[in-house]
């Protein structure tokens, strides 16, 4: 369901997407609204699912995760229950940063971070198997991150 947001909400979201640690007072000044108004709007956007969470984005290589891969997954069977089971498994795995159901020749696209090739190999052996309804997978290793973002610019 699409939630109606106005220009003030959009400006609040733009600032929060850049830096979610901004004090409410600063946000209120920037969007020309009261602190109470901004607080109420942020709460409402959180309750309605417009804001899903506030996080810190870290550089994986600075933390020793030197291998990143986009992994294309083809499922063995096109079965809703099996696909939901795969999604639940991926959501529990800490090395899986993103899991998208996609169209085309493959069913899912994952972004996986690992400390090294041995760890990535264990991940594939343990999780991308026939037992988890995976027919085959294709790994595309990241050579360089030239842009990593999460912000959706709202006009």
CSV table of C-alpha atoms in Angstrom, one decimal:
chain,number,residue,atom,x,y,z
A,1,UNK,CA,0.0,0.0,0.0
A,2,UNK,CA,1.4,3.4,-0.9
A,3,UNK,CA,1.2,5.9,1.9
A,4,UNK,CA,0.5,9.6,1.1
A,5,UNK,CA,3.4,11.8,2.1
A,6,UNK,CA,3.6,15.5,1.6
A,7,UNK,CA,6.6,17.8,0.9
A,8,UNK,CA,7.5,18.1,4.6
A,9,UNK,CA,7.6,14.3,5.0
A,10,UNK,CA,9.7,14.1,1.8
A,11,UNK,CA,12.2,16.7,3.2
A,12,UNK,CA,12.4,14.9,6.5
A,13,UNK,CA,13.0,11.6,4.7
A,14,UNK,CA,15.7,13.1,2.5
A,15,UNK,CA,17.6,14.4,5.6
A,16,UNK,CA,17.1,11.1,7.6
A,17,UNK,CA,18.4,9.1,4.6
A,18,UNK,CA,21.6,11.1,4.6
A,19,UNK,CA,22.1,11.0,8.4
A,20,UNK,CA,19.6,9.3,10.7
A,21,UNK,CA,21.5,10.6,13.7
A,22,UNK,CA,20.5,14.2,13.0
A,23,UNK,CA,18.8,15.7,16.1
A,24,UNK,CA,15.1,16.4,15.7
A,25,UNK,CA,15.8,20.1,16.4
A,26,UNK,CA,18.1,20.3,13.4
A,27,UNK,CA,15.6,18.4,11.1
A,28,UNK,CA,12.8,20.7,12.3
A,29,UNK,CA,14.9,23.8,11.4
A,30,UNK,CA,15.8,22.5,8.0
A,31,UNK,CA,12.2,21.6,7.1
A,32,UNK,CA,10.7,24.7,8.7
A,33,UNK,CA,8.4,22.8,11.1
A,34,UNK,CA,8.3,22.3,14.9
A,35,UNK,CA,10.1,19.5,16.7
A,36,UNK,CA,6.8,18.0,17.8
A,37,UNK,CA,5.5,18.0,14.2
A,38,UNK,CA,8.7,16.3,12.9
A,39,UNK,CA,8.6,13.7,15.7
A,40,UNK,CA,4.9,13.0,15.0
A,41,UNK,CA,5.6,12.6,11.3
A,42,UNK,CA,8.6,10.3,11.8
A,43,UNK,CA,6.5,8.2,14.2
A,44,UNK,CA,3.6,8.0,11.7
A,45,UNK,CA,6.0,7.0,8.8
A,46,UNK,CA,7.5,4.4,11.0
A,47,UNK,CA,4.1,2.9,12.0
A,48,UNK,CA,2.9,2.9,8.4
A,49,UNK,CA,6.1,1.2,7.1
A,50,UNK,CA,7.5,4.1,5.1
A,51,UNK,CA,10.5,4.1,7.5
A,52,UNK,CA,11.4,0.4,8.0
A,53,UNK,CA,14.5,0.9,10.2
A,54,UNK,CA,17.5,3.2,11.0
A,55,UNK,CA,20.9,1.6,10.5
A,56,UNK,CA,24.6,2.4,10.2
A,57,UNK,CA,26.2,1.5,6.9
A,58,UNK,CA,29.7,0.1,7.3
A,59,UNK,CA,32.5,-0.6,4.8
A,60,UNK,CA,32.8,-4.4,4.6
A,61,UNK,CA,36.5,-4.4,3.6
A,62,UNK,CA,37.4,-2.3,6.6
A,63,UNK,CA,36.0,-5.0,8.8
A,64,UNK,CA,37.8,-7.9,7.1
A,65,UNK,CA,35.1,-8.9,4.6
A,66,UNK,CA,37.3,-8.9,1.6
A,67,UNK,CA,35.1,-10.9,-0.7
A,68,UNK,CA,31.7,-9.7,-2.0
A,69,UNK,CA,29.6,-11.5,-4.5
A,70,UNK,CA,26.3,-11.1,-6.3
A,71,UNK,CA,24.8,-14.6,-6.5
A,72,UNK,CA,22.1,-15.6,-9.1
A,73,UNK,CA,20.0,-18.5,-7.8
A,74,UNK,CA,17.9,-20.8,-9.9
A,75,UNK,CA,15.4,-22.8,-7.9
A,76,UNK,CA,14.8,-26.5,-8.6
A,77,UNK,CA,11.0,-26.2,-8.2
A,78,UNK,CA,8.8,-23.1,-8.6
A,79,UNK,CA,6.8,-23.7,-5.5
A,80,UNK,CA,5.6,-20.8,-3.2
A,81,UNK,CA,6.2,-22.7,0.0
A,82,UNK,CA,9.8,-23.8,-1.1
A,83,UNK,CA,10.6,-20.3,-2.2
A,84,UNK,CA,9.4,-18.8,1.1
A,85,UNK,CA,11.5,-21.3,2.9
A,86,UNK,CA,14.5,-20.2,0.9
A,87,UNK,CA,13.8,-16.6,1.7
A,88,UNK,CA,13.5,-17.4,5.4
A,89,UNK,CA,16.8,-19.2,5.3
A,90,UNK,CA,18.5,-16.3,3.5
A,91,UNK,CA,17.1,-13.8,6.0
A,92,UNK,CA,18.7,-15.7,8.9
A,93,UNK,CA,22.2,-15.8,7.3
A,94,UNK,CA,24.4,-12.9,8.5
A,95,UNK,CA,26.6,-13.0,5.3
A,96,UNK,CA,23.6,-12.4,3.1
A,97,UNK,CA,23.1,-8.6,2.8
A,98,UNK,CA,20.3,-8.7,0.3
A,99,UNK,CA,17.9,-11.2,-1.1
A,100,UNK,CA,15.7,-10.2,-4.1
A,101,UNK,CA,13.2,-12.3,-6.0
A,102,UNK,CA,13.8,-11.4,-9.6
A,103,UNK,CA,12.4,-12.1,-13.1
A,104,UNK,CA,14.2,-13.7,-15.9
A,105,UNK,CA,16.4,-16.8,-16.1
A,106,UNK,CA,17.1,-16.8,-12.3
A,107,UNK,CA,14.7,-16.7,-9.4
A,108,UNK,CA,16.8,-14.8,-6.7
A,109,UNK,CA,19.7,-12.4,-6.5
A,110,UNK,CA,21.8,-12.3,-3.4
A,111,UNK,CA,24.5,-9.9,-2.2
A,112,UNK,CA,26.9,-11.9,0.0
A,113,UNK,CA,29.9,-10.7,2.0
A,114,UNK,CA,32.6,-13.1,3.2
A,115,UNK,CA,36.0,-12.8,4.8
A,116,UNK,CA,37.7,-14.9,2.1
A,117,UNK,CA,37.0,-17.5,-0.5
A,118,UNK,CA,37.1,-20.4,2.0
A,119,UNK,CA,34.3,-18.8,4.0
A,120,UNK,CA,32.3,-18.1,0.8
A,121,UNK,CA,32.8,-21.7,-0.3
A,122,UNK,CA,31.4,-22.9,3.0
A,123,UNK,CA,28.4,-20.6,2.6
A,124,UNK,CA,27.7,-22.1,-0.9
A,125,UNK,CA,28.2,-25.7,0.3
A,126,UNK,CA,26.0,-25.2,3.4
A,127,UNK,CA,23.2,-23.1,1.9
A,128,UNK,CA,23.0,-23.3,-1.9
A,129,UNK,CA,22.2,-27.0,-2.2
A,130,UNK,CA,19.5,-29.2,-3.6
A,131,UNK,CA,18.2,-29.7,0.0
A,132,UNK,CA,17.4,-25.9,-0.1
A,133,UNK,CA,15.7,-26.2,-3.5
A,134,UNK,CA,18.6,-24.7,-5.4
A,135,UNK,CA,19.1,-26.1,-8.9
A,136,UNK,CA,22.2,-24.0,-9.6
A,137,UNK,CA,23.8,-20.7,-8.8
A,138,UNK,CA,26.1,-18.3,-10.5
A,139,UNK,CA,28.6,-16.1,-8.5
A,140,UNK,CA,29.7,-12.7,-9.8
A,141,UNK,CA,32.5,-11.4,-7.6
A,142,UNK,CA,32.7,-7.6,-6.9
A,143,UNK,CA,36.0,-6.1,-8.0
A,144,UNK,CA,35.3,-2.6,-6.7
A,145,UNK,CA,32.5,-0.7,-5.0
A,146,UNK,CA,32.3,2.6,-6.9
A,147,UNK,CA,28.9,3.5,-5.4
A,148,UNK,CA,26.9,2.0,-2.5
A,149,UNK,CA,23.8,3.7,-1.5
A,150,UNK,CA,20.4,3.3,0.1
A,151,UNK,CA,18.9,6.7,-0.4
A,152,UNK,CA,15.8,7.2,-2.5
A,153,UNK,CA,15.8,10.9,-3.4
A,154,UNK,CA,12.3,12.4,-2.9
A,155,UNK,CA,11.4,15.6,-4.7
